[in-house]
Amino acid sequence: MKEASPGYRPVTIFVVVIGVIALVALVTVAVVQNKPLTQKYKYGIVLDAGSSHTALYIYKWPAEKDNNTGRVTQANETCKVKGPGISSYASNPQGAGESLRACMLEAKKFIPASRQEETPLYLGATAGMRLLNMENASASDSVFKAVEEALDSYTFSYRGARLLTGLEEGAFGWVTVNYLDGRLTQGQKTIGALDLGGASTQISFVSPNFDGSESPNNLMMFRLYGNDYNLYSHSFLCYGKDQALRQTLAHQTQSGQSIVNDPCFHSKYSKVWEYSNLYDTPCVADRKPDNSPTNFTLNGSGNFQQCQQLIKSIFNFTQCKYSRCSFNGVFQPELQGSFGAFSAYYYVLDFLNLADTSRVSLEKAKDKLKEYCATPWPELQKQHPKTKEKYLSEYCFSGTYILTLLTEGYNFTADTYKEITVIGKMQGSDAGWTLGYMLNLTNMIPAEAPDRPPIAYPSYVSIMVITGIVLGIVLLFIVYTHSRTQCSNTQKIV
Ligand SMILES: Nc1ncnc2c1ncn2[C@@H]1O[C@H](COP(=O)(O)OP(=O)(O)O)[C@@H](O)[C@H]1O
Ligand SMILES: [Ca+2]
């Protein structure tokens, strides 16, 4: 009877124990390395309240990687708020809040209900509100209040609406493009950022000798993933393309004339401007001529060179109290490295087919623009029947403004112009300050390099292979001894 039960020998038990340990190790390593198996996302919302319009961006990142590297991306197409920017609601602040409704409802539809309460919601306003604040501080306060009340009424985690400083606007644009390009985690060379808006424009880059000592107001210091950056950044208020255009118009209407022949607009183009409307911005208000008629008529003459001369007149190159300046007495260190140019740089240069700077040199761009500006307005309208008339009529001015700003203003040369990449989207996310702003406010870019994965990849693979082999041997061994025991028992019974 005793022999009938299969007696396990100590060596068998030992091997089985080793097998179980190996199995547990295998499962543990696999779980630690690959958790979780299904991807879950967290979300964040940023509203960019620009001078010309407001846009809503939704960002998403893997739920388990709040604090990890380069994983935040734009979740869907930008929602463009209908109507003008919030700064245009000075006389109807409630309207500013209500205008955001459609995009907020779209965000509610897009973000899973279970995530909405924890989803941070920010609104940042830029140069349009900076101008309104200068012009009429109580009106800008009312607009902010109305917008805050509206945003606070949604299920998201509302974290405030505020006016960004020009320095922040420039710096967060720089963070965005470098983050999306994966340049921050390993401390690679960064790229500079060029942002062109309607009311202001920003330039931001790291320059080797810039430490802020010459011009502390242009310094933004970052410590990201264990690397220190002394970023130079400047925002030129009134040098976004809409306000720059107004400056050129102001320049041409100083004697209160009723007709202006403007080289930055196409021949046979004509538009009536009200003096009160043109000068209704702090960028030119103090230059309003005393005895002007109510209106003036702008007639285009379509001449690139003359347009460039006119645009140069809005830059002041005479005074500079620093070792070097861009324009208007603003310090700018030596240009350094590559640049990414986005927002209106992209809209305009893309439309004009000048965005590929590696193929279209600065000289070629000027030639093409010369030809473009010389195209009569009716012909252009025929060629682009679907393009918004306001944009279409202004591309000659905007293109000329961009080339003049870059070369005369920032001192880009034919050589350094090639270093500019015109960017619409990067890895599916729009370039702009919003992503950098959210990453900063949610502390999603750690100051120090993040921890490595629990086990380095080569060790992980080795552990898996060795345990796999051990397990295999153990199983074979068990099967072998078991069948032998069975076999000898059978023989004995027989
Ligand atoms: N498709 C387009 N073509 C040309 N210009 C555009 C297009 N879309 C937007 N813009 C312009 O881009 C600029 C965006 O600036 P915005 O962000 O509103 O202002 P700011 O950054 O100065 O507060 C505006 O001048 C707007 O008219
Ligand atoms: Ca902008």
PDB file of C-alpha atoms in Angstrom, residues 100 165 284 329 343 354 451:
ATOM      1  CA  LEU A 100     -17.043  80.571 -25.024  1.00  0.00           C
ATOM      2  CA  THR A 165       2.986  88.970 -19.428  1.00  0.00           C
ATOM      3  CA  VAL A 284      -1.375 104.794 -32.323  1.00  0.00           C
ATOM      4  CA  GLY A 329      16.018 100.285 -28.046  1.00  0.00           C
ATOM      5  CA  SER A 343       1.022  81.188 -35.432  1.00  0.00           C
ATOM      6  CA  LEU A 354       7.139  80.564 -48.623  1.00  0.00           C
ATOM      7  CA  ASP A 451      13.360  58.410 -12.211  1.00  0.00           C
TER       8      ASP A 451
END
